[in-house]
Amino acid sequence: MGPYTITYFAVRGRCSALKIMLADKGQEWKEVVVDFPDWMKGSLKGTCVFGQLPKFQDGDLVLFQSNAMLRHLGRNHDAYGHDGKEAALIDMMCDGVEDLRLKYIKMIYQEYDTGKDAFIKDLPNHLDKFEAVMTKNKTGFLVGNKSSFADYNLFDLLLNLVVLSSTCLDSFPSLKSFVGKMSAQPKIKAFLDSDAYKKLPINGNGKQ
Ligand code: GDS
């Protein structure tokens, strides 16, 4: 067992990208699954820096904020670029993924019934930005010539978006090929095929 512990609800949600990354890096981790009635009692919430999960432990380092966790793993597992310039570009792309993830989460949790169709209609206006970066880089990754934490984050979000709209990548060949290649990486494939992944809903309210 590696040094990592992930504490979260029984959903893929904001932990999926980092679990995919850990799996691809051949890491193991321990999971503490929190059920919502227990969470509502408030004692764990009170110990969380921002009153929310996930919580990530690496030995005695305790982190909150899923993107901070991805960055930490990027540093630990050689997925944060070759130099400062690549690292800055990877940060930029991760922030771009976060912007789209937030729109997705807002639609899922706050306006699924009224906003889903408009979200899907508007998706190409966001996906085309990632398509352009991926096409220009020519390596099959967002930045540099190997996967960074931003790639895992984008990959996870794209998997969710394809569940929402199965055709959403059809006009984006670079993104489609990226999802195909990442999904076929043996360690990623084994994780995505595992019960540990498949049994979890994408989101806490059952919408997807
Ligand atoms: N920025 C943080 C990160 O990246 O780690 C976000 C962490 C977060 O949102 N955690 C949620 C949580 O702990 C679970 S993810 N909720 C319990 C609580 O707040 O007490 N999040 C916005 C986001 O992800 O940016 C949400 O919209 C979450 N929704 C997604 S689940 C509420 C309800 O059902 O209305 N009780 C809980 C909804 C909720 O937290």
Short mmCIF file of C-alpha atoms and ligand atoms in Angstrom, two decimals:
data_model
loop_
_atom_site.label_atom_id
_atom_site.label_comp_id
_atom_site.label_asym_id
_atom_site.label_seq_id
_atom_site.Cartn_x
_atom_site.Cartn_y
_atom_site.Cartn_z
CA MET A 1 0.00 0.00 0.00
CA GLY A 2 1.33 3.43 -0.95
CA PRO A 3 1.32 6.39 1.39
CA TYR A 4 -1.89 7.86 -0.02
CA THR A 5 -5.34 7.95 1.55
CA ILE A 6 -8.40 9.45 -0.16
CA THR A 7 -11.43 10.35 1.93
CA TYR A 8 -14.55 11.07 -0.13
CA PHE A 9 -18.19 10.20 -0.74
CA ALA A 10 -19.13 7.11 -2.79
CA VAL A 11 -19.04 8.96 -6.11
CA ARG A 12 -16.47 9.47 -8.87
CA GLY A 13 -16.90 13.24 -8.75
CA ARG A 14 -13.80 15.23 -7.94
CA CYS A 15 -11.64 12.18 -7.18
CA SER A 16 -11.87 10.39 -10.48
CA ALA A 17 -9.07 12.24 -12.30
CA LEU A 18 -6.65 11.73 -9.45
CA LYS A 19 -7.52 8.05 -9.09
CA ILE A 20 -7.01 7.53 -12.84
CA MET A 21 -3.65 9.25 -12.51
CA LEU A 22 -2.63 7.15 -9.50
CA ALA A 23 -3.67 3.97 -11.32
CA ASP A 24 -1.67 4.94 -14.40
CA LYS A 25 1.36 5.68 -12.23
CA GLY A 26 1.12 2.22 -10.68
CA GLN A 27 0.29 3.64 -7.25
CA GLU A 28 -2.00 2.13 -4.66
CA TRP A 29 -4.14 4.11 -2.28
CA LYS A 30 -6.41 3.58 0.66
CA GLU A 31 -9.97 4.84 0.54
CA VAL A 32 -12.14 6.07 3.36
CA VAL A 33 -15.72 6.29 2.11
CA VAL A 34 -17.96 8.73 3.94
CA ASP A 35 -21.71 8.33 3.78
CA PHE A 36 -23.80 11.44 3.61
CA PRO A 37 -25.81 10.95 6.84
CA ASP A 38 -22.50 10.63 8.74
CA TRP A 39 -21.15 13.71 6.96
CA MET A 40 -24.26 15.68 7.97
CA LYS A 41 -23.43 15.11 11.62
CA GLY A 42 -20.69 17.66 10.99
CA SER A 43 -17.70 16.40 12.96
CA LEU A 44 -15.59 15.47 9.90
CA LYS A 45 -16.74 18.60 8.04
CA GLY A 46 -15.45 20.68 10.94
CA THR A 47 -11.95 19.29 10.44
CA CYS A 48 -11.85 19.98 6.67
CA VAL A 49 -10.07 23.24 5.76
CA PHE A 50 -12.92 24.36 3.44
CA GLY A 51 -15.63 22.22 5.05
CA GLN A 52 -15.69 19.88 2.05
CA LEU A 53 -14.32 16.62 0.69
CA PRO A 54 -12.22 15.14 -0.89
CA LYS A 55 -9.43 14.96 1.64
CA PHE A 56 -6.09 13.58 0.51
CA GLN A 57 -3.32 12.33 2.78
CA ASP A 58 0.25 11.71 1.74
CA GLY A 59 1.92 10.60 4.95
CA ASP A 60 1.52 13.54 7.31
CA LEU A 61 0.59 15.99 4.54
CA VAL A 62 -3.17 16.62 4.48
CA LEU A 63 -4.65 18.32 1.42
CA PHE A 64 -8.05 19.66 0.43
CA GLN A 65 -9.00 20.99 -3.03
CA SER A 66 -8.91 18.36 -5.76
CA ASN A 67 -6.74 20.43 -8.12
CA ALA A 68 -4.10 20.91 -5.40
CA MET A 69 -4.10 17.12 -5.07
CA LEU A 70 -3.56 16.72 -8.82
CA ARG A 71 -0.68 19.21 -8.73
CA HIS A 72 0.90 17.41 -5.77
CA LEU A 73 0.71 14.11 -7.64
CA GLY A 74 2.10 15.84 -10.72
CA ARG A 75 5.16 16.85 -8.67
CA ASN A 76 5.49 13.43 -7.03
CA HIS A 77 5.10 11.38 -10.19
CA ASP A 78 6.82 13.34 -12.94
CA ALA A 79 3.66 14.68 -14.52
CA TYR A 80 4.27 18.45 -14.22
CA GLY A 81 6.30 19.13 -17.37
CA HIS A 82 10.02 19.18 -18.12
CA ASP A 83 10.65 22.77 -17.02
CA GLY A 84 9.01 25.88 -15.58
CA LYS A 85 7.51 26.90 -18.90
CA GLU A 86 5.79 23.57 -19.42
CA ALA A 87 4.62 23.63 -15.78
CA ALA A 88 3.03 27.07 -16.35
CA LEU A 89 1.24 25.82 -19.46
CA ILE A 90 0.05 22.70 -17.62
CA ASP A 91 -1.34 24.95 -14.85
CA MET A 92 -3.12 27.01 -17.49
CA MET A 93 -4.70 23.94 -19.07
CA CYS A 94 -5.76 22.55 -15.69
CA ASP A 95 -7.46 25.86 -14.89
CA GLY A 96 -9.22 25.64 -18.26
CA VAL A 97 -10.46 22.15 -17.38
CA GLU A 98 -11.65 23.49 -14.01
CA ASP A 99 -13.69 26.23 -15.71
CA LEU A 100 -15.51 23.65 -17.83
CA ARG A 101 -15.86 21.22 -14.91
CA LEU A 102 -17.52 23.95 -12.85
CA LYS A 103 -20.05 24.62 -15.62
CA TYR A 104 -20.73 20.88 -15.80
CA ILE A 105 -21.15 20.56 -12.02
CA LYS A 106 -23.46 23.58 -11.89
CA MET A 107 -25.63 22.10 -14.64
CA ILE A 108 -25.67 18.63 -12.99
CA TYR A 109 -26.47 19.83 -9.46
CA GLN A 110 -28.52 22.96 -10.05
CA GLU A 111 -30.17 22.94 -13.44
CA TYR A 112 -30.10 19.47 -14.96
CA ASP A 113 -33.73 19.49 -16.08
CA THR A 114 -33.77 23.04 -17.37
CA GLY A 115 -30.15 23.49 -18.48
CA LYS A 116 -28.91 20.18 -19.87
CA ASP A 117 -29.86 20.83 -23.51
CA ALA A 118 -28.36 24.32 -23.54
CA PHE A 119 -25.17 22.99 -21.90
CA ILE A 120 -24.78 20.32 -24.60
CA LYS A 121 -25.47 22.89 -27.33
CA ASP A 122 -22.78 25.18 -25.93
CA LEU A 123 -20.21 22.40 -25.36
CA PRO A 124 -18.45 22.75 -28.77
CA ASN A 125 -17.59 26.35 -27.83
CA HIS A 126 -15.53 24.96 -24.95
CA LEU A 127 -14.24 21.73 -26.46
CA ASP A 128 -12.85 23.54 -29.50
CA LYS A 129 -10.30 25.30 -27.25
CA PHE A 130 -8.91 21.99 -25.98
CA GLU A 131 -9.04 20.55 -29.50
CA ALA A 132 -6.93 23.45 -30.81
CA VAL A 133 -4.27 23.01 -28.08
CA MET A 134 -4.14 19.25 -28.52
CA THR A 135 -3.91 19.52 -32.32
CA LYS A 136 -1.20 22.17 -32.18
CA ASN A 137 0.94 20.20 -29.71
CA LYS A 138 0.92 17.13 -32.00
CA THR A 139 2.09 14.72 -29.27
CA GLY A 140 -1.32 13.48 -28.18
CA PHE A 141 -1.01 15.41 -24.89
CA LEU A 142 -1.91 18.96 -23.90
CA VAL A 143 1.65 20.07 -23.12
CA GLY A 144 5.02 18.52 -23.91
CA ASN A 145 5.44 14.92 -24.93
CA LYS A 146 3.97 12.99 -22.03
CA SER A 147 0.89 13.00 -19.87
CA SER A 148 0.59 15.62 -17.16
CA PHE A 149 -1.96 16.00 -14.39
CA ALA A 150 -3.91 18.34 -16.70
CA ASP A 151 -4.28 15.49 -19.21
CA TYR A 152 -5.73 13.19 -16.54
CA ASN A 153 -8.09 15.95 -15.47
CA LEU A 154 -9.23 16.61 -19.04
CA PHE A 155 -9.55 12.88 -19.74
CA ASP A 156 -11.82 12.35 -16.73
CA LEU A 157 -14.02 15.32 -17.64
CA LEU A 158 -14.30 14.15 -21.26
CA LEU A 159 -15.39 10.69 -20.08
CA ASN A 160 -18.20 12.39 -18.13
CA LEU A 161 -19.15 14.58 -21.08
CA VAL A 162 -19.37 11.58 -23.41
CA VAL A 163 -21.80 9.98 -20.94
CA LEU A 164 -23.86 13.18 -21.05
CA SER A 165 -23.74 13.44 -24.84
CA SER A 166 -22.34 10.40 -26.66
CA THR A 167 -21.60 12.39 -29.84
CA CYS A 168 -19.98 15.45 -28.25
CA LEU A 169 -16.46 14.57 -29.45
CA ASP A 170 -17.46 13.66 -32.99
CA SER A 171 -16.25 16.96 -34.47
CA PHE A 172 -13.07 16.96 -32.39
CA PRO A 173 -10.69 14.32 -33.81
CA SER A 174 -7.74 15.16 -31.57
CA LEU A 175 -9.85 14.92 -28.40
CA LYS A 176 -11.51 11.74 -29.63
CA SER A 177 -8.14 10.15 -30.33
CA PHE A 178 -6.83 11.35 -26.93
CA VAL A 179 -9.74 9.69 -25.11
CA GLY A 180 -9.24 6.50 -27.13
CA LYS A 181 -5.52 6.32 -26.40
CA MET A 182 -5.81 7.18 -22.71
CA SER A 183 -8.62 4.63 -22.27
CA ALA A 184 -6.44 1.96 -23.90
CA GLN A 185 -3.41 2.51 -21.65
CA PRO A 186 -3.23 -0.86 -19.85
CA LYS A 187 -3.22 0.48 -16.28
CA ILE A 188 -5.94 3.04 -17.01
CA LYS A 189 -8.03 0.42 -18.80
CA ALA A 190 -7.69 -1.97 -15.85
CA PHE A 191 -8.83 0.78 -13.48
CA LEU A 192 -11.77 1.88 -15.66
CA ASP A 193 -12.84 -1.79 -15.95
CA SER A 194 -12.58 -2.36 -12.20
CA ASP A 195 -15.57 -2.64 -9.87
CA ALA A 196 -14.01 0.06 -7.72
CA TYR A 197 -14.56 2.51 -10.57
CA LYS A 198 -17.67 1.12 -12.24
CA LYS A 199 -19.75 0.78 -9.08
CA LEU A 200 -19.53 4.50 -8.31
CA PRO A 201 -21.99 6.98 -9.82
CA ILE A 202 -20.39 9.96 -11.56
CA ASN A 203 -22.24 12.48 -9.42
CA GLY A 204 -23.79 12.52 -5.96
CA ASN A 205 -27.34 13.27 -7.14
CA GLY A 206 -27.47 10.36 -9.61
CA LYS A 207 -27.59 12.69 -12.65
CA GLN A 208 -25.09 12.15 -15.46
N1 GDS B 1 -13.25 22.91 -4.90
C1 GDS B 1 -13.42 21.70 -4.14
C2 GDS B 1 -12.49 20.62 -4.69
O1 GDS B 1 -12.11 20.72 -5.86
O2 GDS B 1 -12.08 19.71 -3.94
C3 GDS B 1 -14.88 21.28 -4.21
C4 GDS B 1 -15.18 20.21 -3.20
C5 GDS B 1 -16.68 19.89 -3.12
O3 GDS B 1 -17.52 20.51 -3.74
N2 GDS B 1 -17.01 18.88 -2.33
C6 GDS B 1 -18.36 18.47 -2.15
C7 GDS B 1 -18.69 18.44 -0.69
O4 GDS B 1 -17.83 18.15 0.15
C8 GDS B 1 -18.53 17.09 -2.70
S1 GDS B 1 -18.29 17.07 -4.42
N3 GDS B 1 -19.96 18.66 -0.36
C9 GDS B 1 -20.45 18.56 0.98
C10 GDS B 1 -20.64 19.89 1.64
O5 GDS B 1 -20.38 20.95 1.02
O6 GDS B 1 -21.06 19.86 2.82
N4 GDS B 1 -19.35 21.31 -5.60
C11 GDS B 1 -18.85 22.42 -6.30
C12 GDS B 1 -17.57 22.00 -6.90
O7 GDS B 1 -17.28 20.80 -7.00
O8 GDS B 1 -16.85 22.92 -7.33
C13 GDS B 1 -20.59 20.88 -5.69
O9 GDS B 1 -21.46 21.42 -6.34
C14 GDS B 1 -20.83 19.62 -4.93
N5 GDS B 1 -22.20 19.51 -4.54
C15 GDS B 1 -20.46 18.49 -5.87
S2 GDS B 1 -20.25 16.99 -5.00
C16 GDS B 1 -25.47 19.63 -1.09
C17 GDS B 1 -26.58 19.31 -2.03
O10 GDS B 1 -26.87 18.14 -2.30
O11 GDS B 1 -27.19 20.27 -2.50
N6 GDS B 1 -25.76 19.17 0.23
C18 GDS B 1 -24.16 19.05 -1.54
C19 GDS B 1 -23.93 19.36 -2.97
C20 GDS B 1 -22.47 19.47 -3.26
O12 GDS B 1 -21.63 19.53 -2.40
#
